XYZ file of N, CA and C in Angstrom:
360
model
N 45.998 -6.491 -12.050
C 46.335 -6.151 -10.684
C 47.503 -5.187 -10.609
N 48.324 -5.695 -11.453
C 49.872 -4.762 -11.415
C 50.077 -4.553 -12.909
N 50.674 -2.724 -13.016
C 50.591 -2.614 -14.213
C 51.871 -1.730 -14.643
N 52.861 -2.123 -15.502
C 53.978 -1.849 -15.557
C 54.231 -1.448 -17.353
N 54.778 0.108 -17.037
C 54.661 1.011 -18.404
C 55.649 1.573 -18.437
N 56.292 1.450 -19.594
C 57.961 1.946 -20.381
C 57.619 2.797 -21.191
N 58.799 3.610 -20.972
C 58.935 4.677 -21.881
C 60.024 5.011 -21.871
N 60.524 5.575 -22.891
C 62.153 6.418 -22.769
C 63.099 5.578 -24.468
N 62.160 4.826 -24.746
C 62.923 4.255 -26.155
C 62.824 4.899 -27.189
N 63.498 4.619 -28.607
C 63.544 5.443 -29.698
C 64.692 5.111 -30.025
N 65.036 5.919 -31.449
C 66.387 5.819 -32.024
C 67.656 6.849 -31.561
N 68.713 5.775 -31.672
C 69.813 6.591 -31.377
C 71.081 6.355 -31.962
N 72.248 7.500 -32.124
C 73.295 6.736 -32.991
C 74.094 6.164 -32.155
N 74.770 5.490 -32.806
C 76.052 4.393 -31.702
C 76.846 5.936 -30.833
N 77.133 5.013 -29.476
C 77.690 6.090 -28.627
C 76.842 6.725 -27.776
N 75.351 7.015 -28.196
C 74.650 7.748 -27.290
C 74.272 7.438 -26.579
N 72.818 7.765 -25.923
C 72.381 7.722 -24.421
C 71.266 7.423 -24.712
N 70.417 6.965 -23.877
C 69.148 6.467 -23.530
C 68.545 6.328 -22.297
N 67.280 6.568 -21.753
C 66.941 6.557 -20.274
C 65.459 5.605 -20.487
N 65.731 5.031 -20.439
C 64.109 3.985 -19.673
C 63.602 3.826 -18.616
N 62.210 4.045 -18.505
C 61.581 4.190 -17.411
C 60.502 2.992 -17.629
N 59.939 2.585 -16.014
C 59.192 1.697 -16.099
C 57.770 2.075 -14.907
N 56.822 2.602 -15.495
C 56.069 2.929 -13.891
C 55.151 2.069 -13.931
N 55.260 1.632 -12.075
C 54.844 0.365 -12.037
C 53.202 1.341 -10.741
N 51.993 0.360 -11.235
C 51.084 1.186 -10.855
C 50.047 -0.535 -10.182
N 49.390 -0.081 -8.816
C 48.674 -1.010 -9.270
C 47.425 -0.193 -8.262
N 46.218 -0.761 -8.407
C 44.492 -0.482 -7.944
C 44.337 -0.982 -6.775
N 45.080 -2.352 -6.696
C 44.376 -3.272 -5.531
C 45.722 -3.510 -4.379
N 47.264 -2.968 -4.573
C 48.288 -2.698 -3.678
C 48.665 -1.328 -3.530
N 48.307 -1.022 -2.131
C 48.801 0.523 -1.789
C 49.948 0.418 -1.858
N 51.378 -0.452 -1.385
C 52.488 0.308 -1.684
C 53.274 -0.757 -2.768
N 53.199 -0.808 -3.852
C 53.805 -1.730 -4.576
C 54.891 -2.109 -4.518
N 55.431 -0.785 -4.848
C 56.964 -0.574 -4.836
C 57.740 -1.686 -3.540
N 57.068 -1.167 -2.633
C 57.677 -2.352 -1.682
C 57.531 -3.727 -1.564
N 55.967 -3.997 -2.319
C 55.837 -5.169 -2.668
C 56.445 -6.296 -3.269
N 57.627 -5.435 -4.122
C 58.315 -6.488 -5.160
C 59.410 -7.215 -4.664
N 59.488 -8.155 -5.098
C 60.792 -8.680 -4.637
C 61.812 -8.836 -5.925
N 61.390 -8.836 -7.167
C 62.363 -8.498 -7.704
C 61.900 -7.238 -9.014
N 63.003 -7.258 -9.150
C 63.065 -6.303 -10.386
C 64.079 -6.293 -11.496
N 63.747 -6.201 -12.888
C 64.423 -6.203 -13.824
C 64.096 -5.857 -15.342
N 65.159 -5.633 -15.911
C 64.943 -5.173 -17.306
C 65.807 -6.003 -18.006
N 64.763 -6.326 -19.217
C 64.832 -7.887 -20.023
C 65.305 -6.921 -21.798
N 65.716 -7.631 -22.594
C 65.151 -6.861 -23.864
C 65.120 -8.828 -25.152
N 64.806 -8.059 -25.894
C 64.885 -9.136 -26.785
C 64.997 -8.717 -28.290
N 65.499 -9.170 -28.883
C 66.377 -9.015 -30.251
C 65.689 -10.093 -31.722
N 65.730 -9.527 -32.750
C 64.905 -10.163 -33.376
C 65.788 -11.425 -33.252
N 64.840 -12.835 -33.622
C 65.576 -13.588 -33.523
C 66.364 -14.209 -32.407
N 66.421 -13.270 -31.372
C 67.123 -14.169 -30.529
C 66.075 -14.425 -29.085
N 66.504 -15.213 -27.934
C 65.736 -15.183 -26.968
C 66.004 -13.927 -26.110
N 65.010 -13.767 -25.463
C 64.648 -12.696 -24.431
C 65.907 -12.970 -22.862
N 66.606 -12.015 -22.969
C 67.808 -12.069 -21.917
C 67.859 -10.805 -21.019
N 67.956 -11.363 -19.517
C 67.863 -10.385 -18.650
C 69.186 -9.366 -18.554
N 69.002 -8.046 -18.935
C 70.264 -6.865 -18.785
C 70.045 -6.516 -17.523
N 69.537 -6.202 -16.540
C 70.361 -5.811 -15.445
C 68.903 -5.793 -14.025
N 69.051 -6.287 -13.210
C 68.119 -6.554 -12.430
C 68.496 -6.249 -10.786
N 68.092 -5.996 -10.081
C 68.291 -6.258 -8.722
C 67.981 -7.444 -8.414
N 69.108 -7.515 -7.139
C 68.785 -9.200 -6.239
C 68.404 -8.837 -4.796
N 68.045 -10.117 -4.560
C 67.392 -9.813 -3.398
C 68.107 -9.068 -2.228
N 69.168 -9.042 -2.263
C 69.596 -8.383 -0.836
C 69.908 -6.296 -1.538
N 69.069 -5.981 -2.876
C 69.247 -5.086 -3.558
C 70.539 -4.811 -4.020
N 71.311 -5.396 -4.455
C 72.601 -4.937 -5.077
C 71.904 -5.482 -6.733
N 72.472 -4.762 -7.596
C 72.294 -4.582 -9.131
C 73.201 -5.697 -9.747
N 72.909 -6.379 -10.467
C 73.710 -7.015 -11.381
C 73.075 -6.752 -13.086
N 74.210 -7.271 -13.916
C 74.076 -6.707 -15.059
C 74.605 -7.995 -16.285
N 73.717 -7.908 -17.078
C 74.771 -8.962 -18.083
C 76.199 -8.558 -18.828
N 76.766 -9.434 -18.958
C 78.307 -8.990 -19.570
C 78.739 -7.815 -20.369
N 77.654 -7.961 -21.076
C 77.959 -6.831 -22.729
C 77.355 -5.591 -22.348
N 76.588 -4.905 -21.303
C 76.468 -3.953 -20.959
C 77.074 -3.751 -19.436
N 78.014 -4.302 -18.674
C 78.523 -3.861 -17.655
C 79.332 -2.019 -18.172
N 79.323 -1.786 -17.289
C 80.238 -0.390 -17.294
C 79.066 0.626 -18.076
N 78.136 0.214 -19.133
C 77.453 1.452 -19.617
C 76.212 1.455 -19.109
N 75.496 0.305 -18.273
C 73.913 0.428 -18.359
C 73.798 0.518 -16.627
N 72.718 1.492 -16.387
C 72.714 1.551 -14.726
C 71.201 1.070 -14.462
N 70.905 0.400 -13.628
C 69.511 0.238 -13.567
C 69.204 0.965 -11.931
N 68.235 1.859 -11.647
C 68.325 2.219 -10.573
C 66.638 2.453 -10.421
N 66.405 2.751 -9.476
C 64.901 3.218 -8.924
C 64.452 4.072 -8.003
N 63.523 5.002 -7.868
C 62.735 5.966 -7.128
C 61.659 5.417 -6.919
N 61.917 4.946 -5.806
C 60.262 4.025 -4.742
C 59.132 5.228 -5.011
N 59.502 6.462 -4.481
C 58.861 7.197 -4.723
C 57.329 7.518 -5.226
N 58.449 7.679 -6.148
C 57.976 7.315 -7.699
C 57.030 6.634 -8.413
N 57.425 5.484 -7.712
C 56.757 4.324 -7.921
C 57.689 4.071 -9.671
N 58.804 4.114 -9.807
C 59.554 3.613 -11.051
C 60.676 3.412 -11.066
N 60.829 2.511 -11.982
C 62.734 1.787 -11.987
C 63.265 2.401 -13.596
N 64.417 2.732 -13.484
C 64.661 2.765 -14.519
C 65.867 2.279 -15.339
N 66.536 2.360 -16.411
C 67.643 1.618 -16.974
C 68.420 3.024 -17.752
N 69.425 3.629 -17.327
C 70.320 4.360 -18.112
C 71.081 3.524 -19.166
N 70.962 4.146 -20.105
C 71.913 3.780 -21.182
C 72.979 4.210 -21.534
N 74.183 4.171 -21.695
C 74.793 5.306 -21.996
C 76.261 4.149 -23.114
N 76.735 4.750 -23.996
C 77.767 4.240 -25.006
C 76.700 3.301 -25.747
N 75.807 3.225 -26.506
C 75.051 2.253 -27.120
C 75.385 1.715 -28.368
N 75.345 0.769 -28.341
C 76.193 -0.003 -29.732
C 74.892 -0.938 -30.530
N 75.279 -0.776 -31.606
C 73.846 -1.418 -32.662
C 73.404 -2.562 -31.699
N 74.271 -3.784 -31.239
C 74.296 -4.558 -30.791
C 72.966 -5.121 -29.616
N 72.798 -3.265 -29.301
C 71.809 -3.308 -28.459
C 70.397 -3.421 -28.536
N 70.116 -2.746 -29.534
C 69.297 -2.744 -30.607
C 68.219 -4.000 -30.062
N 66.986 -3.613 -29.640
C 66.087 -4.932 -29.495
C 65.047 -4.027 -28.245
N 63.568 -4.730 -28.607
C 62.689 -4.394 -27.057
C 63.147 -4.904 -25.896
N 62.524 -3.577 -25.184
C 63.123 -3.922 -23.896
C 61.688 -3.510 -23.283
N 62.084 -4.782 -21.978
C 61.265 -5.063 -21.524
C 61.241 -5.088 -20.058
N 60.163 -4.420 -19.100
C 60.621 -4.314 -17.836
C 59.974 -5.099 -16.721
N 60.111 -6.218 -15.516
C 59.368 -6.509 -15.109
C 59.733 -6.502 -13.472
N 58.659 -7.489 -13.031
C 58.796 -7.180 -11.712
C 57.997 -8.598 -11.082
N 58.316 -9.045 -9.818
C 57.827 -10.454 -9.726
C 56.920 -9.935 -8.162
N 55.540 -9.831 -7.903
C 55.310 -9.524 -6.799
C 54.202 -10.823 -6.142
N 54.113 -11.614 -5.111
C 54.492 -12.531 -4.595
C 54.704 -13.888 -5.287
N 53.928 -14.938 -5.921
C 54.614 -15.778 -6.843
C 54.246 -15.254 -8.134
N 54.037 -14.280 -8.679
C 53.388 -14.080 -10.254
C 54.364 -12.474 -10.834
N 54.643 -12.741 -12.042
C 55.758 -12.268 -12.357
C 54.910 -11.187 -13.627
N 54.893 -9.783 -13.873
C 54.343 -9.028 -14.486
C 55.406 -8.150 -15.213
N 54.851 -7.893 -16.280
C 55.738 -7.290 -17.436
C 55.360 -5.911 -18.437
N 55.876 -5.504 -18.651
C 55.456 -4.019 -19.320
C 55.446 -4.490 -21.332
N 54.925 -3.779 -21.432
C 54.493 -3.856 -23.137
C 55.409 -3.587 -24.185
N 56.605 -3.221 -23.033
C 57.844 -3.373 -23.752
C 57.926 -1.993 -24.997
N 59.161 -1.285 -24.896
C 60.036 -0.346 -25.635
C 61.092 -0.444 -26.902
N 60.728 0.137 -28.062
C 61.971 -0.245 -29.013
C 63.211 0.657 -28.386
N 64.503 -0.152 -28.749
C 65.388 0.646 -28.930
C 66.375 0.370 -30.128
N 66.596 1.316 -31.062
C 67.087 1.311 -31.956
C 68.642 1.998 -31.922
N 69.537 1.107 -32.310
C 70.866 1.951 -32.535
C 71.221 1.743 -33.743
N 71.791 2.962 -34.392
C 72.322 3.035 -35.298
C 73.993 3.344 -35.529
N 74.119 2.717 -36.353
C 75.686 3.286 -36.410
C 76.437 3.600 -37.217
């Protein structure tokens, strides 16, 4: 029904930049984008569990987890029809798929997920 596709991952050295995109598409909702009520970008690390980096809340203000405040922006073009996640100062640390989703009325849909690699 809803179909949500990343791109913008790859390798990078510590310090750099990164842009992720997520386009969210669907057949059977003309305006999706408005459909959602939430939105967010997840990543997950070998080994560890899958933790949300930075999402909108419902009244649309952005929140972010601790270890990327100040470098990661998550923003969106309705437009578009896509959300995306700036990266910017990237530390190995970060290193893990990322993953983008979106919850549209109780059922929660997810993209196939992006490496990102830092090196340092």
């Amino acid at each position: 029904q809803v179909q949500l596709v990343e791109s913008g991952g790859g390798l990078v050295q510590a310090g750099g930049s990164l842009r992720l995109s997520c386009l969210v598409s669907s057949k059977i909702i003309s305006s999706v984008m408005s459909s959602i009520s939430r939105m967010g970008w997840y990543r997950q690390a070998p080994g560890k569990h899958r933790e949300l980096v930075a999402g909108f809340t419902s009244d649309s203000s952005a929140n972010y987890v601790d270890s990327v405040k100040g470098r990661f922006t998550i923003s969106r073009d309705t437009a578009a029809s896509t959300f995306y996640l700036q990266m910017n100062s990237l530390k190995p640390e970060d290193t893990a798929v990322y993953y983008c989703s979106v919850t549209i009325g109780f059922r929660d849909y997810w993209g196939q997920g992006t490496q990102v690699t830092v090196s340092s």
